[in-house]
XYZ file of C-alpha atoms in Angstrom:
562
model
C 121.119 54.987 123.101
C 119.052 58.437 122.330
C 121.311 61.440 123.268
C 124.278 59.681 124.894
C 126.087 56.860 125.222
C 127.253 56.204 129.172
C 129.202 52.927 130.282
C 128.303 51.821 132.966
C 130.914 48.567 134.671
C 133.309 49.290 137.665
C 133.810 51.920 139.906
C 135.303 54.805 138.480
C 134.122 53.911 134.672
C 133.744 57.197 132.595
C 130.766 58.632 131.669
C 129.692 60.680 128.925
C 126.240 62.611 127.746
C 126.112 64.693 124.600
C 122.969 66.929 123.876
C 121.882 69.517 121.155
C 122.305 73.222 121.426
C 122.564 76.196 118.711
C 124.783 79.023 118.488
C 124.943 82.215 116.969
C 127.221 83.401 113.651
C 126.824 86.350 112.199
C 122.443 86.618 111.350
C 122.337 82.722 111.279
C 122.385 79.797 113.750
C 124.603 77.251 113.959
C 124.222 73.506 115.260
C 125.922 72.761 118.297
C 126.807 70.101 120.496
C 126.986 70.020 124.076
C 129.252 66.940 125.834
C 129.951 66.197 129.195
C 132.385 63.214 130.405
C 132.342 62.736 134.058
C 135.815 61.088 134.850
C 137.796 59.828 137.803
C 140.509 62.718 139.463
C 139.953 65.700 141.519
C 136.367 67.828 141.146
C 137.076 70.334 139.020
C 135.215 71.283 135.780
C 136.454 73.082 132.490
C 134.556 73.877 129.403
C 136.169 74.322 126.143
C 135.472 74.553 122.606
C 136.458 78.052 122.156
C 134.223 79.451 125.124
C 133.741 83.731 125.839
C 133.632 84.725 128.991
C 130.375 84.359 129.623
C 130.302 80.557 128.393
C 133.105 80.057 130.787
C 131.395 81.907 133.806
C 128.422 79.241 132.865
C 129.869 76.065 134.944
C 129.076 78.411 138.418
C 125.785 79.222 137.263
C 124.933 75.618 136.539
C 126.361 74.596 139.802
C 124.683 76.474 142.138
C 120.871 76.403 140.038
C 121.801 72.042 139.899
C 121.969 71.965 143.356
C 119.377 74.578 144.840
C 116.589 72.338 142.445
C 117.585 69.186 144.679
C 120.043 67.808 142.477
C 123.520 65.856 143.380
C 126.969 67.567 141.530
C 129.300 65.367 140.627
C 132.656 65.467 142.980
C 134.604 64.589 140.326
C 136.144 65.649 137.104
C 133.559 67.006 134.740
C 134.900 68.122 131.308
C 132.048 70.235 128.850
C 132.769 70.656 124.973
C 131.063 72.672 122.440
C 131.390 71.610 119.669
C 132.247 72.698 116.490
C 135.778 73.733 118.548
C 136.795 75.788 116.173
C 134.007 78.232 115.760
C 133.870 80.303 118.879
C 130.636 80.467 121.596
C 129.407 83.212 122.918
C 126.766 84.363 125.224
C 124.341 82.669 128.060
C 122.336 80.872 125.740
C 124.342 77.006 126.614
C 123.615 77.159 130.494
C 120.430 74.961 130.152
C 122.065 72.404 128.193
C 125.045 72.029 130.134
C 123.217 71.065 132.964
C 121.274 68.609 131.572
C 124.443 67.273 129.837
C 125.786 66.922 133.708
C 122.570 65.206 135.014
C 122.549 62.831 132.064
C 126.215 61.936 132.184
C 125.901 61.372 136.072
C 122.770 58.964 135.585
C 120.623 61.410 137.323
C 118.395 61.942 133.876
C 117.455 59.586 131.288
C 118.805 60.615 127.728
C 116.532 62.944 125.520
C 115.890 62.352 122.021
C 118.668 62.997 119.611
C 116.261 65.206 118.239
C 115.249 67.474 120.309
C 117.518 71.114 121.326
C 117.566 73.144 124.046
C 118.357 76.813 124.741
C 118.154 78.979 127.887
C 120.101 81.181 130.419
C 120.134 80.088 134.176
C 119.095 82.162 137.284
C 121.195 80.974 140.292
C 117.729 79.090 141.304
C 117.419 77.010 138.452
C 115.137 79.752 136.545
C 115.554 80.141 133.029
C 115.913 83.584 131.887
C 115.876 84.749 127.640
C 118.318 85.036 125.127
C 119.402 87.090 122.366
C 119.046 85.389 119.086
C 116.355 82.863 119.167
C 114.663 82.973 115.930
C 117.854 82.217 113.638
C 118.618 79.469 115.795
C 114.897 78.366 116.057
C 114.937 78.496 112.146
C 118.042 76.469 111.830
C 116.761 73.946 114.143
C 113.747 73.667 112.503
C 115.884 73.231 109.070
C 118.328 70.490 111.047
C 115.674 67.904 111.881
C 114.626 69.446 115.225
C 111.360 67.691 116.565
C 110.802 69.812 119.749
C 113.155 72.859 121.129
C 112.817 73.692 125.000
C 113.252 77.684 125.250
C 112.856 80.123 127.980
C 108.776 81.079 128.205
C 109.678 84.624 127.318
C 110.994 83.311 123.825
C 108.893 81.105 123.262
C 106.414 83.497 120.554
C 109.467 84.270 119.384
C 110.795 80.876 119.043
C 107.162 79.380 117.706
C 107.834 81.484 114.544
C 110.052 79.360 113.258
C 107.560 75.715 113.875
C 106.959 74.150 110.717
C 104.922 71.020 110.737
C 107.660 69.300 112.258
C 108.803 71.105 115.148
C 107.285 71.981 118.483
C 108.343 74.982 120.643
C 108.255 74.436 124.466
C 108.223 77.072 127.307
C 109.801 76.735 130.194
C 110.056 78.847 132.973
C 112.581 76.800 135.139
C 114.533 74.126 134.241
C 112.815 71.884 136.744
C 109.849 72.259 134.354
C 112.291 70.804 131.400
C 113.674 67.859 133.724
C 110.122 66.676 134.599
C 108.748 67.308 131.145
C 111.342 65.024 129.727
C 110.910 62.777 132.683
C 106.917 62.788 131.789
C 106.417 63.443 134.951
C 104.481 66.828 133.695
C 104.492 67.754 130.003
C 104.663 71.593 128.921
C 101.849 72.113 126.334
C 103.736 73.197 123.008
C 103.523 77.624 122.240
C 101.259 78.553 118.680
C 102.350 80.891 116.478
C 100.810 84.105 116.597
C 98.846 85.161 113.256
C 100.992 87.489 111.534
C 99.610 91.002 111.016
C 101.211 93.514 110.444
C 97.873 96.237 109.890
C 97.826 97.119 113.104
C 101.518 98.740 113.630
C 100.028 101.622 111.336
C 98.249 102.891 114.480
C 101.562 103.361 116.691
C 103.003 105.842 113.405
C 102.166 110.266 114.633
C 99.564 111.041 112.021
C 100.368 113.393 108.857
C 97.629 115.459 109.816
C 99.306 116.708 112.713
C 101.563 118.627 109.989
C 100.271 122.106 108.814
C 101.451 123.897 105.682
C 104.441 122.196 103.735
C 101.987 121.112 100.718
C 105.229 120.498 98.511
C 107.254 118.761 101.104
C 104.132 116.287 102.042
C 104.240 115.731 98.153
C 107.989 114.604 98.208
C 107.399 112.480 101.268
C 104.580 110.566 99.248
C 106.983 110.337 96.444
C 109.226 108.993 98.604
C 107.054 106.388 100.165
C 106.105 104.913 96.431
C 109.359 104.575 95.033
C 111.351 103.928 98.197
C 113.591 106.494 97.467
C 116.110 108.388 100.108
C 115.189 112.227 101.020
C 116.744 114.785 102.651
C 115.114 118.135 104.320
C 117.312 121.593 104.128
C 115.044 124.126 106.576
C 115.271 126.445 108.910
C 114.629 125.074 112.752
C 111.054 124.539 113.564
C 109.567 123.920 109.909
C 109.066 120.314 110.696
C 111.373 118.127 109.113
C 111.364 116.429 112.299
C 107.374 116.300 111.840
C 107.419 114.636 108.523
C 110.606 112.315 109.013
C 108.765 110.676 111.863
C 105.249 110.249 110.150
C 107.060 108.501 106.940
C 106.587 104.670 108.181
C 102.638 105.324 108.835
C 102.091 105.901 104.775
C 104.399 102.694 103.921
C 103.423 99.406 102.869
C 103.121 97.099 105.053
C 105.797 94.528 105.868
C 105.602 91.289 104.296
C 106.221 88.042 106.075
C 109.741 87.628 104.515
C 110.693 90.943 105.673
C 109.368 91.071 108.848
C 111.101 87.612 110.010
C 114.221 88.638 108.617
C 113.900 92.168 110.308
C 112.741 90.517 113.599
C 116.163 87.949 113.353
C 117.990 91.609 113.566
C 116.703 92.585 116.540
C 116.719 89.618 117.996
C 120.456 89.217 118.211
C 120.810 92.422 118.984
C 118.608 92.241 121.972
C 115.630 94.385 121.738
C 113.035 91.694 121.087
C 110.509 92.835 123.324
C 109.881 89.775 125.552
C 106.808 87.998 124.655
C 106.790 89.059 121.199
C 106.651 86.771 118.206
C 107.741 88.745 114.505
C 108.348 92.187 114.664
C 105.096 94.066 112.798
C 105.633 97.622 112.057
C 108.863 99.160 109.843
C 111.472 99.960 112.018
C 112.566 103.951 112.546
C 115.963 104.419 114.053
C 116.991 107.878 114.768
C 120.632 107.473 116.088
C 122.055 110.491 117.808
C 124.412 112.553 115.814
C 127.421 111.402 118.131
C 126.741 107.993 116.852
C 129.897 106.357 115.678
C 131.283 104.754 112.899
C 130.483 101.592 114.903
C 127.275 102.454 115.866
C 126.157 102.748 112.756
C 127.530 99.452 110.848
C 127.466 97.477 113.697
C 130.369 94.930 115.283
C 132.317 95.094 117.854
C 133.178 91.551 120.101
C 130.129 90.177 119.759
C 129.081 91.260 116.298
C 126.262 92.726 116.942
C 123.747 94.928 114.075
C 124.151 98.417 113.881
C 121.509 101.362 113.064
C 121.864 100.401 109.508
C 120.838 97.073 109.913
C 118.482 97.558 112.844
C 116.687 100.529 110.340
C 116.479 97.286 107.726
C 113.027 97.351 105.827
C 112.390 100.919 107.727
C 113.179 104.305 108.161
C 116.891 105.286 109.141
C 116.170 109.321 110.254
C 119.856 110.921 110.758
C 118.653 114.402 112.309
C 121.697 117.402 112.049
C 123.186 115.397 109.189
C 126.391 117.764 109.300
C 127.091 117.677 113.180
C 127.619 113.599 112.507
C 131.446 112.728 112.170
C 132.543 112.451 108.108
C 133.461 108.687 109.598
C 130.516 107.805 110.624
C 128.672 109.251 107.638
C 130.710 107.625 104.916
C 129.679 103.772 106.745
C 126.512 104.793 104.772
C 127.619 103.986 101.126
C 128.002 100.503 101.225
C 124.369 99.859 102.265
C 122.771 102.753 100.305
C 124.218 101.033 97.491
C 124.376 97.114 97.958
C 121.486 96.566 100.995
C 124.222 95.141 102.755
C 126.992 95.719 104.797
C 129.399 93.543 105.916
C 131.763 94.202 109.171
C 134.769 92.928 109.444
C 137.552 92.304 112.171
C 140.006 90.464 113.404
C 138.214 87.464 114.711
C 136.061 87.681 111.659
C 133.459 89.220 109.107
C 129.246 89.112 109.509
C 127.256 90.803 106.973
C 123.675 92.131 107.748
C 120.664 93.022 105.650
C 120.606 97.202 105.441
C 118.060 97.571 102.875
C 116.821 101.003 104.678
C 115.277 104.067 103.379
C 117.285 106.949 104.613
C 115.787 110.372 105.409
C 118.317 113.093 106.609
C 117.439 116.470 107.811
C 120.023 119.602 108.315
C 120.239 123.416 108.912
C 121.136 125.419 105.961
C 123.954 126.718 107.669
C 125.244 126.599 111.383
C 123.033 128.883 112.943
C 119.850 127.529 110.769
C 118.326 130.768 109.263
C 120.494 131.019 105.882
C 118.091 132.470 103.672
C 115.727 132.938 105.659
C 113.025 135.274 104.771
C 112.345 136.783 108.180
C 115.615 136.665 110.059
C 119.094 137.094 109.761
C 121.866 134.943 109.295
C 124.803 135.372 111.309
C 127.082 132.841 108.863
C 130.009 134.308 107.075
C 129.681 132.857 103.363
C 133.066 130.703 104.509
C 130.889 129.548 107.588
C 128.534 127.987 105.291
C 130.522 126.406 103.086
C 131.890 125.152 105.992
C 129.366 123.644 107.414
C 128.075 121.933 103.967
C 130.990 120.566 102.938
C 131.039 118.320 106.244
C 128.384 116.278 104.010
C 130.835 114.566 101.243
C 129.394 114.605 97.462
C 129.374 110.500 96.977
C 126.848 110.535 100.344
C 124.284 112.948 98.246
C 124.714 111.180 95.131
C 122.924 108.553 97.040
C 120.151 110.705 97.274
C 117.196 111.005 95.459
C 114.921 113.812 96.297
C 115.712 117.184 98.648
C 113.467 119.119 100.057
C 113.937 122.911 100.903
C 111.223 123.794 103.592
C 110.617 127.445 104.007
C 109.056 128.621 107.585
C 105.166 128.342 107.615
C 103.094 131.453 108.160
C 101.215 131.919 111.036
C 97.874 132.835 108.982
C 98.498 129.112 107.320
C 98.912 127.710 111.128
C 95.646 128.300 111.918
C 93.313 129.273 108.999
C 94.354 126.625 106.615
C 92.237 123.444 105.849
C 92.942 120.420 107.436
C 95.642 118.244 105.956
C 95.729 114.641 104.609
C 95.932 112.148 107.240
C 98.249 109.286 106.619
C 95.534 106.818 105.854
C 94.868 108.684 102.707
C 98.481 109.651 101.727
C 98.846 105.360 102.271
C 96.258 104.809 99.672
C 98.349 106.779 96.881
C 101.699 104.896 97.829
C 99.723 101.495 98.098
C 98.273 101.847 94.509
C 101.671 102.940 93.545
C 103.406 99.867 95.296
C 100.794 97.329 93.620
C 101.882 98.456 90.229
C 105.351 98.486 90.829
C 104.997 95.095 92.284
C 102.912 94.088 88.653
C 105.955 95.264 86.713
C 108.347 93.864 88.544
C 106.918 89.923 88.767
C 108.437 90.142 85.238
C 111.529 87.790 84.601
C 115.222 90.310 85.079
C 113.547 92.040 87.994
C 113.804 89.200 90.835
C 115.738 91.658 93.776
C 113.294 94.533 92.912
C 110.608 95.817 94.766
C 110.524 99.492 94.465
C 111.915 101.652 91.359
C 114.646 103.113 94.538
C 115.874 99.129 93.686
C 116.470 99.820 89.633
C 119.874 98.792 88.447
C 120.772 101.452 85.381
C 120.118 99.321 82.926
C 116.736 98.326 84.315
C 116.446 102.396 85.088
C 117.021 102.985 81.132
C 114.417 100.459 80.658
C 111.560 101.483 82.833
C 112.251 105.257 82.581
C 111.588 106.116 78.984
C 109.573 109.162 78.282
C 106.808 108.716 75.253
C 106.319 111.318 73.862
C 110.305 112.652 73.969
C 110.322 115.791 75.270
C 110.907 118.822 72.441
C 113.851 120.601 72.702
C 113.066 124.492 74.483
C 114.879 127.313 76.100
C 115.403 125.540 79.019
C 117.620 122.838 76.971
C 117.742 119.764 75.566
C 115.586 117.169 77.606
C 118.080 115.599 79.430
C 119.060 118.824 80.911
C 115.490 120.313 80.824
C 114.787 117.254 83.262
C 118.728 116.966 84.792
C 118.425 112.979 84.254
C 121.456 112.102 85.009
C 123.501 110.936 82.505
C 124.683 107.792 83.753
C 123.099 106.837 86.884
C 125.646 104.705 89.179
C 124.642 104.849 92.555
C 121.120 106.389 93.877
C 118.310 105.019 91.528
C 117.295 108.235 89.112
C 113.847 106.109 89.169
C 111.779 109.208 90.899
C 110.227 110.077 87.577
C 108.658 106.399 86.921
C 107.097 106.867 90.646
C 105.521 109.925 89.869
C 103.748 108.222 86.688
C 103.101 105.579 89.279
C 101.148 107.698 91.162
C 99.154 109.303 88.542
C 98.710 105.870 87.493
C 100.265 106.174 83.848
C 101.893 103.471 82.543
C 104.496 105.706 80.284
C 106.503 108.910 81.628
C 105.505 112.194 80.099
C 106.060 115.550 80.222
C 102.934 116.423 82.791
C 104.444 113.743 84.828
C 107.565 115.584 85.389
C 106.313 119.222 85.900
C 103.814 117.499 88.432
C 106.715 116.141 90.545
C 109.222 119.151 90.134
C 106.351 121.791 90.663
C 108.425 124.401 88.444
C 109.778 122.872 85.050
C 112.978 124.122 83.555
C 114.900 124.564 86.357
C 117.275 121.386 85.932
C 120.750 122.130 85.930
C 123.932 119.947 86.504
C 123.684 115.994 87.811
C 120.759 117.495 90.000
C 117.839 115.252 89.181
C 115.698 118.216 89.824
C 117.048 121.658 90.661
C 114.273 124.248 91.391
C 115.809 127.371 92.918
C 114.000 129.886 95.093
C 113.922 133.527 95.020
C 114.488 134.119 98.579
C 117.811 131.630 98.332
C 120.995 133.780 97.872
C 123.129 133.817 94.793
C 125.625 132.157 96.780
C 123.188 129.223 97.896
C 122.358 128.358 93.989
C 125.695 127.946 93.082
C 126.837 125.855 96.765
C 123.549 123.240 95.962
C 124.339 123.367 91.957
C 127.580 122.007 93.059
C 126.277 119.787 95.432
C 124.105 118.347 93.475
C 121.259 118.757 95.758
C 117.467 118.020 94.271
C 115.522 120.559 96.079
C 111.365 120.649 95.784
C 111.187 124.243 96.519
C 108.289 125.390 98.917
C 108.101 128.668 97.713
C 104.929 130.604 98.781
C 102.065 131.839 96.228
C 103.498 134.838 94.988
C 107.086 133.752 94.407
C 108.193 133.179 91.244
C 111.780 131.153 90.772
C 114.684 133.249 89.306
């Protein structure tokens, strides 16, 4: 027989229904099996197969929707496995099949197919309410042989992402509907896919218009958005690092298919699939709170559940007040900065999850904001503010490619200046950058790379080469005229191949460089580029020199560097 195999002689003969379910591990589904064996003895009914609590709370759910849609419960034994038994389930998502495991063991329901799956939460009326996690199981159904998978109507767009030509994806929005649909009684028509595309998500992104003054800083955010590379913003409060942090996804590529199903898998076991929704569109932007934790951040707990690294995946994670976060929750960033991965691990097991984000940070020069600042005074003691700098550790900037010092913007340049770029023309530089960065790297020994933020440092020596080299001046040899560093290990040094990118050169040069450091000569230390300010304090140059910071300066017309 099709989905279970059920005895039938004497009184009292056991019976037994098994039916196909998915589970969640880690960012992939699971098959799972669902069997119920009605059996002489007392009513009673226990479910194992290493249940959570909320697998185990199922069998009350199921017995009160079973019999308020007209159906009989068995007053006898019922026993439920999930199997694997070894792996453990969690979550609402077996209540659907479990009761159609009871009505087909009991003889109330014929058997379905062996091929078909079901997956669903119960209301206590027999309504079926969504799940977490539908599209990895939907898309290791679809990989398992599944011919048609009965979901809750809310994931159903969700779900239909996953059809191939096989598969068909059926609503339901009780399980009544499901019964009598596999009764024929009345079918459910099968849910579409939605076209993917992802154009539109550009419209939901604040403008860069909006943004007045900040010329250089707009430059480094463009920079940024070619190359993929990981910025942080040193101002004073109120010259709009906020601003510019949050318009960064509206001048990024597009998301491809691949990247938006695995970034809509993310948040879809974690939860924040909006319902109705098929494939998440735009790039995500996650801007945690700086009393995030450790946790938070990489994600876990009981459950394993994504973090903000994993939820920022193919997007923007913004970490506003990057000091006033804890030094543990800042140092979960390395791992993914580095690999595009980060794997949690506890006591009932380890889940890794896709963290290929670009991170933009943002922080006060010093505690009270206005160090250096050309207008007011700072009340910071020089110990205050190496204080409050050293709270960010040295490996976490390593990881980063460009900084930006904002100065405060005029008022005359508030209102008299000319309107700024709007992010649909700022997009059109990264895109032509992207598209040739995507040309080089269709080449065989680049398959994992997509951006130059991605170069290894071999493939960095490689596609960084300057023709013509760069004479020898006052300022030092080239590699410290330029600050290259000498032997890049974590954060790509591949910011000067985006900058030819964007002028559209094919080789680095020496007009490529001054254009994206604004003032050449200024390189000093491991800093890729160092350009100092004169308003910054003796004391500053020597802190970011031994930070290694890479500050654009936005020095006004008039000031010359020291």
């Amino acid at each position: 027989m099709d989905g279970f195999c059920r005895p039938i002689g004497q009184k009292g003969a056991p019976m037994y229904a098994v039916l196909k379910s998915f589970g969640l591990k880690g960012l992939n589904g699971f098959p799972v099996e669902v069997e119920a064996d009605i059996s002489g003895g007392m009513p009673a009914l226990s479910i194992v197969g290493l249940p959570d609590s909320a697998v185990r709370e199922s069998g009350d759910r199921v017995h009160a929707a079973l019999k308020n849609l007209g159906f009989k419960w068995p007053d006898r034994r019922i026993t439920i496995n999930l199997a694997p038994a070894d792996v453990r389930k969690t979550g609402p998502v077996y209540d659907l099949p479990l009761l159609l495991a009871v009505l087909a063991a009991s003889g109330q329901l014929e058997p379905p197919p062996k091929d078909t799956a079901f997956l669903g939460e119960l209301a206590l009326d027999g309504s079926l309410r969504p799940v977490s996690g539908v599209l990895p199981m939907a898309l290791e159904a679809a990989a398992g042989g599944v011919r048609a998978l009965y979901v809750p109507a809310e994931n159903a767009a969700e779900a239909a992402e996953a059809c191939g030509s096989e598969m068909q994806v059926y609503p339901a929005a009780t399980a009544r509907q499901v019964v009598d649909a596999l009764r024929g009684v009345q079918p459910i028509l099968p849910t579409m896919p939605v076209p993917f595309d992802p154009a539109d998500a550009w419209s939901q992104v604040p403008d860069f218009a909006d943004v007045c003054g900040q010329p250089l800083a707009r430059r480094a955010m463009v920079i940024a958005a070619a190359g993929g590379h990981n910025v942080l913003l040193v101002g004073a409060p109120g010259t709009g690092k906020s601003m510019l942090a949050r318009r960064l996804p509206g001048i990024l590529p597009p998301l491809t298919r691949e990247e938006a199903v695995e970034t809509t898998k993310i948040y879809s076991i974690a939860g924040q699939m909006p319902a109705g929704r098929g494939l998440v569109t735009a790039r995500p932007f996650r801007s945690p709170h700086h009393s995030a934790s450790s946790a938070a951040l990489a994600g876990g707990g009981a459950q394993f559940r994504p973090g903000e690294c994993s939820l920022a995946n193919c997007g923007v994670l913004f970490l506003d007040e990057l000091p006033e976060f804890s030094r543990e929750s800042l140092e979960v960033l390395r791992q993914p900065l580095e690999d595009g991965c980060i794997t949690v691990s506890r006591a009932a097991g380890s889940a890794t999850y896709p963290s290929r984000f670009q991170l933009v940070a943002a922080m006060n020069p010093c505690k009270c904001g206005y160090y250096g600042h050309p207008t007011r005074a700072c009340t910071c003691s020089p110990s205050a503010v190496r204080q409050y700098r050293s709270r960010v550790s040295g490996p976490l900037l390593d990881r980063i490619d460009l900084c930006v010092e904002m100065d405060p913007v005029a008022f005359d340049e508030l209102h008299g200046a000319a309107p700024s770029e709007s992010s649909a023309e700022l997009r059109k530089q990264v895109l032509a950058a992207r598209a040739i960065q995507a040309q080089r790297y269709a080449a065989p020994g680049y398959e994992d790379v997509r951006c130059n933020a991605q170069l290894t440092a071999g493939q960095v020596r490689r596609i960084c080469r300057i023709d013509p080299p760069l004479p020898n001046s006052s300022c030092g040899p080239p590699t410290r005229r330029w600050a290259f560093r000498p032997a890049p290990t974590t954060a790509s040094s591949g910011w000067p191949r985006t900058i030819a990118d964007l002028s559209g050169k094919r080789l680095l040069d020496e007009d490529s460089l001054a254009r994206g450091s604004a003032i050449p000569c200024a390189g000093k230390g491991r800093a890729d580029v160092l350009i100092q300010n004169k308003n910054v304090p003796r004391l500053d140059r020597g802190f970011l020199r031994y930070k290694t910071f890479r500050i654009f300066s936005t020095h006004r017309a008039g000031r010359a560097p020291a």
